[in-house]
N, CA, C and O atoms as a printed pandas DataFrame, in Angstrom:
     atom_number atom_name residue_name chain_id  residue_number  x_coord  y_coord  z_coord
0              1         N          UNK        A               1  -64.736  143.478   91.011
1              2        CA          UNK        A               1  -65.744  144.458   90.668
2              3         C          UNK        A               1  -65.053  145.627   89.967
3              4         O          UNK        A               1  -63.906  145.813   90.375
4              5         N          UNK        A               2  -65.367  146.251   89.252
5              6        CA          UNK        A               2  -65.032  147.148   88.532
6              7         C          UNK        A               2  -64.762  148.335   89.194
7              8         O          UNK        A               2  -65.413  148.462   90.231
8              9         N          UNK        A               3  -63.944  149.323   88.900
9             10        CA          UNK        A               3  -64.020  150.646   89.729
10            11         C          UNK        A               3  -64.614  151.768   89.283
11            12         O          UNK        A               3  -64.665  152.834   89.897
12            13         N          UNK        A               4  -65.219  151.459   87.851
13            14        CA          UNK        A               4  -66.313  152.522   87.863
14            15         C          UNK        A               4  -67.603  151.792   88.275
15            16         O          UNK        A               4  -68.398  152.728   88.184
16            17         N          UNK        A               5  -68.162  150.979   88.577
17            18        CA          UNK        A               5  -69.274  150.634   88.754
18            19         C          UNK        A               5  -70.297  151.580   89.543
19            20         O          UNK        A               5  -70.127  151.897   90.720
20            21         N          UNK        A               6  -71.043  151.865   89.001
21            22        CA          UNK        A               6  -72.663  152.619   89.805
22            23         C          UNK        A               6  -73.575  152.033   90.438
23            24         O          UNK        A               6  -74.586  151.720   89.809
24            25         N          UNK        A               7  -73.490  151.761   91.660
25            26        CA          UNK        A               7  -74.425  151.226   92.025
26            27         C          UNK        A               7  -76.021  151.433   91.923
27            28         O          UNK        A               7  -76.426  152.576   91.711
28            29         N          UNK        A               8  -76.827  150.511   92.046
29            30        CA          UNK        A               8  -77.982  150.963   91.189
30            31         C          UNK        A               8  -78.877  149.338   91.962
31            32         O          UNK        A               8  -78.577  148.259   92.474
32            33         N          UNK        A               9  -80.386  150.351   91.482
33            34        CA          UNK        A               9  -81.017  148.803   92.057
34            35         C          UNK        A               9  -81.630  147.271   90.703
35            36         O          UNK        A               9  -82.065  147.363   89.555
36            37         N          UNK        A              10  -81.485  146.604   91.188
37            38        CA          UNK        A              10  -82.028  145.643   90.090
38            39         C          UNK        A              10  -83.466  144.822   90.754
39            40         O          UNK        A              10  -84.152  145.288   91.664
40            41         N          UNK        A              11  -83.717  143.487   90.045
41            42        CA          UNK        A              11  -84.699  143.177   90.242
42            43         C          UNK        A              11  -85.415  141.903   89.982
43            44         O          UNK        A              11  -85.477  141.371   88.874
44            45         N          UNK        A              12  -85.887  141.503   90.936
45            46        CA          UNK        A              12  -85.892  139.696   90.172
46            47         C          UNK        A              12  -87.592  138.936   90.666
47            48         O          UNK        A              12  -87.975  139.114   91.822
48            49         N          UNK        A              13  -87.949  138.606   90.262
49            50        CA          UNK        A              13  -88.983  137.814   90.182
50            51         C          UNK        A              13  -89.357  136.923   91.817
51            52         O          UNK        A              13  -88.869  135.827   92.094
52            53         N          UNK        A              14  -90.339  137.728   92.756
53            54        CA          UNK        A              14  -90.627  136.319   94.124
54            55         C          UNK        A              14  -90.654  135.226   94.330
55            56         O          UNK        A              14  -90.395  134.539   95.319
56            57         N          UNK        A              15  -91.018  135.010   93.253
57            58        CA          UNK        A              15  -91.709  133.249   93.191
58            59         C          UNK        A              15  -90.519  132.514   94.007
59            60         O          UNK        A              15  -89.389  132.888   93.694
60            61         N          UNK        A              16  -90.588  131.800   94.727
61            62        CA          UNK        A              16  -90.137  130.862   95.227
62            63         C          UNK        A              16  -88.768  131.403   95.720
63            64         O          UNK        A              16  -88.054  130.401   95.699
64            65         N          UNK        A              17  -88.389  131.929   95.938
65            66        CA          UNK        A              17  -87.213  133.063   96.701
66            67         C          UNK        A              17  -87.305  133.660   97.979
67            68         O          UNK        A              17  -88.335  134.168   98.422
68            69         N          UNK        A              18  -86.240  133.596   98.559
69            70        CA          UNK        A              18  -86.563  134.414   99.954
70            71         C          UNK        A              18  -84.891  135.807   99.959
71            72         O          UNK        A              18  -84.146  135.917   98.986
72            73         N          UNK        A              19  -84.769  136.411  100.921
73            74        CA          UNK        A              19  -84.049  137.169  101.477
74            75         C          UNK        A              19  -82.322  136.570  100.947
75            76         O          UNK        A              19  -81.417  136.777  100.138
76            77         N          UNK        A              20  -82.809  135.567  102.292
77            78        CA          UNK        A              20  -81.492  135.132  102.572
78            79         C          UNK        A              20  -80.598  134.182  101.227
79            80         O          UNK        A              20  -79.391  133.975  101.100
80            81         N          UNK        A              21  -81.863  133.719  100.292
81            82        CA          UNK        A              21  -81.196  133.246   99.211
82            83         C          UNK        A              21  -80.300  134.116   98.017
83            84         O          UNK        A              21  -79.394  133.732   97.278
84            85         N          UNK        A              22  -80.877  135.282   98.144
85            86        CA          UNK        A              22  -80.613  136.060   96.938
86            87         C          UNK        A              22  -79.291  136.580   97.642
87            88         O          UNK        A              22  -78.218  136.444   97.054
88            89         N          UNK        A              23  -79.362  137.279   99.116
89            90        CA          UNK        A              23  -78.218  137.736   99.351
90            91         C          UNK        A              23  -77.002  136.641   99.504
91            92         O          UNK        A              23  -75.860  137.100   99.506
92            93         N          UNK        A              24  -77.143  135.518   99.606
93            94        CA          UNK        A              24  -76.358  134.363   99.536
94            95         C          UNK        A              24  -75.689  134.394   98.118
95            96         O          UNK        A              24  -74.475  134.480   97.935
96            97         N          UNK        A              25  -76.567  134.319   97.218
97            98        CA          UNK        A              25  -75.992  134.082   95.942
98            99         C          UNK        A              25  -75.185  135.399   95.681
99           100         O          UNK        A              25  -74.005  135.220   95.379
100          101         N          UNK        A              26  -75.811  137.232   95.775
101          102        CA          UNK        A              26  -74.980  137.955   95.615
102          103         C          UNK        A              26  -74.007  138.573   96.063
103          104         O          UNK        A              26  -73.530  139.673   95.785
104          105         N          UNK        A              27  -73.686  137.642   96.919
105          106        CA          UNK        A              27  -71.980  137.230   98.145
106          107         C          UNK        A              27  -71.266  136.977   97.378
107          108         O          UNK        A              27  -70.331  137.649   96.942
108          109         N          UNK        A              28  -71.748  135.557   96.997
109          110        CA          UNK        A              28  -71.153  134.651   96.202
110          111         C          UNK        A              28  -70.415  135.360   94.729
111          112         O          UNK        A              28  -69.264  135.260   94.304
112          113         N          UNK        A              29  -71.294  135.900   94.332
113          114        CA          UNK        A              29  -71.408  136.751   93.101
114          115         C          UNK        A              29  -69.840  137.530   93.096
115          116         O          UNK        A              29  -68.770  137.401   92.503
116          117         N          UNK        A              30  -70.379  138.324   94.046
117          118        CA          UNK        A              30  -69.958  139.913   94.105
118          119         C          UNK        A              30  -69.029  140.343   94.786
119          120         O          UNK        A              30  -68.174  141.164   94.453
120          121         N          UNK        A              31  -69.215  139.577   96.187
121          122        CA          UNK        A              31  -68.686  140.018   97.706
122          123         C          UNK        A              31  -69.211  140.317   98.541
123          124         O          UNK        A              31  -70.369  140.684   98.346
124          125         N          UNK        A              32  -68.645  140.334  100.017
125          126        CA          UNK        A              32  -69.547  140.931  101.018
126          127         C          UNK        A              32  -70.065  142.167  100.856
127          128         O          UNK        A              32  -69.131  142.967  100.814
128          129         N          UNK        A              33  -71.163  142.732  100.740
129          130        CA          UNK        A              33  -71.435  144.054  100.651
130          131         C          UNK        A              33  -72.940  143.861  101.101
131          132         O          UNK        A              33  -73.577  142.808  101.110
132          133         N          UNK        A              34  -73.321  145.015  101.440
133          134        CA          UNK        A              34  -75.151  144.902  101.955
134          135         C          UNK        A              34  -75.478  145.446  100.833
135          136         O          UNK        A              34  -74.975  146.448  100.326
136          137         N          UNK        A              35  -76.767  144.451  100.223
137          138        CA          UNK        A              35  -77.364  144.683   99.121
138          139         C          UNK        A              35  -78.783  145.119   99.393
139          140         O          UNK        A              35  -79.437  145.349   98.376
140          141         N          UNK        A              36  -79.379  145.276  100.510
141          142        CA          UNK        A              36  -80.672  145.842  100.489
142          143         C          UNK        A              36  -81.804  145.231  100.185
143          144         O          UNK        A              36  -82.869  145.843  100.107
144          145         N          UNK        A              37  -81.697  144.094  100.004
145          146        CA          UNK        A              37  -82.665  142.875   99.739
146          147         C          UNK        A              37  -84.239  143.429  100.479
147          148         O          UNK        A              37  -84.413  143.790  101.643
148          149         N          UNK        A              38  -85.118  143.356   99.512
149          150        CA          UNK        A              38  -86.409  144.169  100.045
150          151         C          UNK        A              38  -87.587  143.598   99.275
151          152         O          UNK        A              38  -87.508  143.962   98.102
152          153         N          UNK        A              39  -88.631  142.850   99.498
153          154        CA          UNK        A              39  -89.775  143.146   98.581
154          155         C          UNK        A              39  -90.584  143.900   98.050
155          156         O          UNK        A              39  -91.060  144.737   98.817
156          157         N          UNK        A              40  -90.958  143.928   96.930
157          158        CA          UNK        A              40  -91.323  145.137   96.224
158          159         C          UNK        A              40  -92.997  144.206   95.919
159          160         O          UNK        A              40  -93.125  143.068   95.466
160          161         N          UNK        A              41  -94.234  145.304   96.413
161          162        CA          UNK        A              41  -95.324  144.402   95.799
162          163         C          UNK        A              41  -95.930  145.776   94.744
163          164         O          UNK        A              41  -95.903  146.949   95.116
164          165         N          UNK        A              42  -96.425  145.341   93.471
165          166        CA          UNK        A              42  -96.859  145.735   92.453
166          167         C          UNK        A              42  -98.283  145.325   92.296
167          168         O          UNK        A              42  -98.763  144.221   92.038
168          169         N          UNK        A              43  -99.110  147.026   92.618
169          170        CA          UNK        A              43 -100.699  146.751   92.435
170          171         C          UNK        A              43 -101.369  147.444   90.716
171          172         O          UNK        A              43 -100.935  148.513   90.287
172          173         N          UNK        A              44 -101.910  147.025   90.322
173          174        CA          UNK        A              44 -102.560  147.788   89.053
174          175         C          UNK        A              44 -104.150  147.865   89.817
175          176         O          UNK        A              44 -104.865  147.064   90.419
176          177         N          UNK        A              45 -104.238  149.355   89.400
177          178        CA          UNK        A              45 -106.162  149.671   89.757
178          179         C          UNK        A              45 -106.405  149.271   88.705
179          180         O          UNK        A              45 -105.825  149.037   87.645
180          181         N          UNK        A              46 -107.761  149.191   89.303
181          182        CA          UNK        A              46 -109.088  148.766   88.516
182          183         C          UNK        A              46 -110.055  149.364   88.259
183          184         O          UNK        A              46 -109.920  150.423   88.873
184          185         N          UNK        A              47 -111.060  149.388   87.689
185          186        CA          UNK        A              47 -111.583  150.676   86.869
186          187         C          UNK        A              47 -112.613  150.608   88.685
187          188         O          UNK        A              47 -112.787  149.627   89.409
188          189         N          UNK        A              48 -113.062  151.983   88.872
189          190        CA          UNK        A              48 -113.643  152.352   89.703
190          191         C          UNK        A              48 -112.781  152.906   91.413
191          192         O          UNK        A              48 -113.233  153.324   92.480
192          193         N          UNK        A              49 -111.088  152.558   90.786
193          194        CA          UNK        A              49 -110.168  152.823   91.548
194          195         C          UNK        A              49 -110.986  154.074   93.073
195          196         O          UNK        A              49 -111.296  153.938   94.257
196          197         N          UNK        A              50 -111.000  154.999   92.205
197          198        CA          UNK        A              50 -111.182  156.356   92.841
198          199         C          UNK        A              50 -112.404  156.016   93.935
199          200         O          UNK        A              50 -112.440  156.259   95.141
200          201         N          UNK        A              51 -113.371  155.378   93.087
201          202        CA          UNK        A              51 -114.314  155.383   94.481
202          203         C          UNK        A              51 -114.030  154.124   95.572
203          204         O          UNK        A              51 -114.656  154.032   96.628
204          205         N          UNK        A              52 -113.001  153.182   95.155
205          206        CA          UNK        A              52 -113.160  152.282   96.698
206          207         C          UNK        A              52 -111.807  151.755   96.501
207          208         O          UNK        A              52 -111.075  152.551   95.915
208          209         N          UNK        A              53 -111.196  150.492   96.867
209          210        CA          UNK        A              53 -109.781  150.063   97.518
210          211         C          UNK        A              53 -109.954  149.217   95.902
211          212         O          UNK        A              53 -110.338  148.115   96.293
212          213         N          UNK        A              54 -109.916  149.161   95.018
213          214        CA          UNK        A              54 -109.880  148.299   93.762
214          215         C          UNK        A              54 -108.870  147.744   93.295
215          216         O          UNK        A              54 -108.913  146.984   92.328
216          217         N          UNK        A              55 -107.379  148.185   94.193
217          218        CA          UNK        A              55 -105.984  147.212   93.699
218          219         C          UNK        A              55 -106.083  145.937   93.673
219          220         O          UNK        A              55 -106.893  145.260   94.305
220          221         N          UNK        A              56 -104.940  145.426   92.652
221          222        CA          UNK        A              56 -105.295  144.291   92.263
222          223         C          UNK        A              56 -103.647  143.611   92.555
223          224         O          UNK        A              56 -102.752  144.456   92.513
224          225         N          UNK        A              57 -103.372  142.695   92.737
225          226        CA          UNK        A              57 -101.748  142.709   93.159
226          227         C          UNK        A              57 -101.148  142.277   91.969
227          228         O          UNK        A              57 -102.094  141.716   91.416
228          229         N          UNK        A              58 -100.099  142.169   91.152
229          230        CA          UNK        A              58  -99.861  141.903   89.819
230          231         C          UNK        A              58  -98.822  140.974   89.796
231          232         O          UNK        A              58  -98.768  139.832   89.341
232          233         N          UNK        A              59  -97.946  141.727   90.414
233          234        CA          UNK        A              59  -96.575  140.599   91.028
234          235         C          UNK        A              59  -95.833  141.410   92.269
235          236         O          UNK        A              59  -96.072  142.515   92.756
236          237         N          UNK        A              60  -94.921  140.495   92.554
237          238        CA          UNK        A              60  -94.010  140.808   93.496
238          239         C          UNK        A              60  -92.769  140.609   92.722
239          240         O          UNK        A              60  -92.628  139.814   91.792
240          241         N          UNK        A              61  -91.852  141.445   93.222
241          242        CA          UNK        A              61  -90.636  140.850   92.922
242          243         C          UNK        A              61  -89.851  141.951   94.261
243          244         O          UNK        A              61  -90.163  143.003   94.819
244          245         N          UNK        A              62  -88.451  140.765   94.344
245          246        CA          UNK        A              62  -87.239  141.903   95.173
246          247         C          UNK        A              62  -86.444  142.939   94.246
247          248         O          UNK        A              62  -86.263  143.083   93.036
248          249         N          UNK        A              63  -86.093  143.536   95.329
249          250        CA          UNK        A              63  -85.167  144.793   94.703
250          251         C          UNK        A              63  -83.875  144.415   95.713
251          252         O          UNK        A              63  -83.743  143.715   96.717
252          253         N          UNK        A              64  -83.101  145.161   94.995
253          254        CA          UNK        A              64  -81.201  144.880   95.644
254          255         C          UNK        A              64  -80.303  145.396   94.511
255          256         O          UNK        A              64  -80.189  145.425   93.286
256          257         N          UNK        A              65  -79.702  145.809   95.727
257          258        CA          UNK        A              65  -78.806  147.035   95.273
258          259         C          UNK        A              65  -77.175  146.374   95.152
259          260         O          UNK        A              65  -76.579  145.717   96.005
260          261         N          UNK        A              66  -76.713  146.791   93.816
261          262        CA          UNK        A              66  -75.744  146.465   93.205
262          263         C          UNK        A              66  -74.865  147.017   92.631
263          264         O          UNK        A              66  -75.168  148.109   92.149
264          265         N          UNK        A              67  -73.457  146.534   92.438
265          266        CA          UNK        A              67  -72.894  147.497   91.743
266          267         C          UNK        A              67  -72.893  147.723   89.855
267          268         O          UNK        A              67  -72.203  148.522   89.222
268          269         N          UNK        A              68  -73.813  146.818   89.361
269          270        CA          UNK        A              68  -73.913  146.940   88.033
270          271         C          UNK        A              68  -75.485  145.500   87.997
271          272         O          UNK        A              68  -75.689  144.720   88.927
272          273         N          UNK        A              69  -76.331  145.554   86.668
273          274        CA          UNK        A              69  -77.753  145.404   87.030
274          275         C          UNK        A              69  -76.846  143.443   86.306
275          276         O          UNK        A              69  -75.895  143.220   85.558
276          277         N          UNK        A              70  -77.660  142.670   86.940
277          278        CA          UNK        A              70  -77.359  141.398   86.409
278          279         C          UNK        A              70  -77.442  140.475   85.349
279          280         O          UNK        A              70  -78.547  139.975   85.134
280          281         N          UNK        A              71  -76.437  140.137   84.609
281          282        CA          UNK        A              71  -76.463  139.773   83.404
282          283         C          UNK        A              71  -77.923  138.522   83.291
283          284         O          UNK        A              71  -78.561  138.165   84.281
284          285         N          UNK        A              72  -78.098  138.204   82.361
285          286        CA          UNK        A              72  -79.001  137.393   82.137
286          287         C          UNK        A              72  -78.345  136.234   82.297
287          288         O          UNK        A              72  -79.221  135.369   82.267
288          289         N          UNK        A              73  -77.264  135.709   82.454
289          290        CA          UNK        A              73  -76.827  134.056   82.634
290          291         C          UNK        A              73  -76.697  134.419   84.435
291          292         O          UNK        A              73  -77.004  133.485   85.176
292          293         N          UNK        A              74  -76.331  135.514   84.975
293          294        CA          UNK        A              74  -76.617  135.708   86.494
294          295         C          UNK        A              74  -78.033  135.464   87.206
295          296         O          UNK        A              74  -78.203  134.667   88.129
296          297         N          UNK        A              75  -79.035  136.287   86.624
297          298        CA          UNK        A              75  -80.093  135.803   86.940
298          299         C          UNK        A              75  -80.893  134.497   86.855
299          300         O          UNK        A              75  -81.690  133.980   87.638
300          301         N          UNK        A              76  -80.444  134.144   85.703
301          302        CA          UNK        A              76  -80.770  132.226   85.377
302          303         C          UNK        A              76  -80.072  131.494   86.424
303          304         O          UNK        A              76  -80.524  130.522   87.029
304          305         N          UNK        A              77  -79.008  132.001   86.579
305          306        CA          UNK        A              77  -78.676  131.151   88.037
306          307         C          UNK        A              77  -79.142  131.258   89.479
307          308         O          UNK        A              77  -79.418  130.472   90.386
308          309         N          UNK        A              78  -79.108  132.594   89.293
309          310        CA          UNK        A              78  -80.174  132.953   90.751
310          311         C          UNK        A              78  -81.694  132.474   90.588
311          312         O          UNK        A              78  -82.233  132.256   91.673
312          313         N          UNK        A              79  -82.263  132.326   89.792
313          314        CA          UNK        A              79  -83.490  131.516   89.426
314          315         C          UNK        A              79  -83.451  130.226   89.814
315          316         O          UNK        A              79  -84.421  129.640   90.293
316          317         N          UNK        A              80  -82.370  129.738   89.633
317          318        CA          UNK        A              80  -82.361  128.470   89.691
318          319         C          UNK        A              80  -82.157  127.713   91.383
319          320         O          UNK        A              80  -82.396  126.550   91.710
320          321         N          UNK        A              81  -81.712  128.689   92.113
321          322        CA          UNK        A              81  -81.859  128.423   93.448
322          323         C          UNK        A              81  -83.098  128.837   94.265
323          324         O          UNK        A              81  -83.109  129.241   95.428
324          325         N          UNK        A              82  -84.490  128.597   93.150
325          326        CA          UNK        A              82  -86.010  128.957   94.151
326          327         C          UNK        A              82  -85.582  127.732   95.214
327          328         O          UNK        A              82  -84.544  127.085   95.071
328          329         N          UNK        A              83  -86.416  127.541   96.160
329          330        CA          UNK        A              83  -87.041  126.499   96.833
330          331         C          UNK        A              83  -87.784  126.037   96.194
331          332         O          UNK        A              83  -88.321  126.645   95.269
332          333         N          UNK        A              84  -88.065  124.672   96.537
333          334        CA          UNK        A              84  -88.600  123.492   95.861
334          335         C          UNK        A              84  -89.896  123.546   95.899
335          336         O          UNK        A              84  -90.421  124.187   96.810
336          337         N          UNK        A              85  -90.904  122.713   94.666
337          338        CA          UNK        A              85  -91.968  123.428   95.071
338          339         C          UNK        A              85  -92.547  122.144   96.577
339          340         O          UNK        A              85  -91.948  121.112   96.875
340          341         N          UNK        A              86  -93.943  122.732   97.311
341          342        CA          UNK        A              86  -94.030  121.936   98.100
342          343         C          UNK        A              86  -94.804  120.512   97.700
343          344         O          UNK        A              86  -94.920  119.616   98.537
């Protein structure tokens, strides 16, 4: 790992992912370190927001904290370890 690195949060897509996979892979990656592995859910309102509960859920994705944000051939690999579909 670099010794200037900033840690910072990144971000990856739910679908078919859990906890323990992502922090598995960014072990693997990186090293032992606690990455903060967390779901993040993303609502967009809808017109009439103000007068009643009108969120709409858009996506999910995790957040995890790193020491630099993940290259795009990193994330294709972490993609590539979803679970299967059922």
């Amino acid at each position: 790992m670099p010794a200037n690195a900033v840690w910072q949060y990144d971000y990856i897509d739910y679908y078919r992912l859990d906890e323990k996979i992502i922090e598995q892979y960014l072990r693997e990656k990186l090293g032992a370190y606690k990455y903060h592995v967390k779901v993040i859910y993303t609502f967009q309102m809808g017109p009439g927001a103000w007068l009643n509960d009108s969120r709409q859920l858009v996506g999910d994705k995790y957040r995890f904290w790193v020491p630099q944000k993940l290259s795009k051939k990193e994330q294709d690999g972490l993609l590539k370890k979803r679970k299967a579909k059922n």
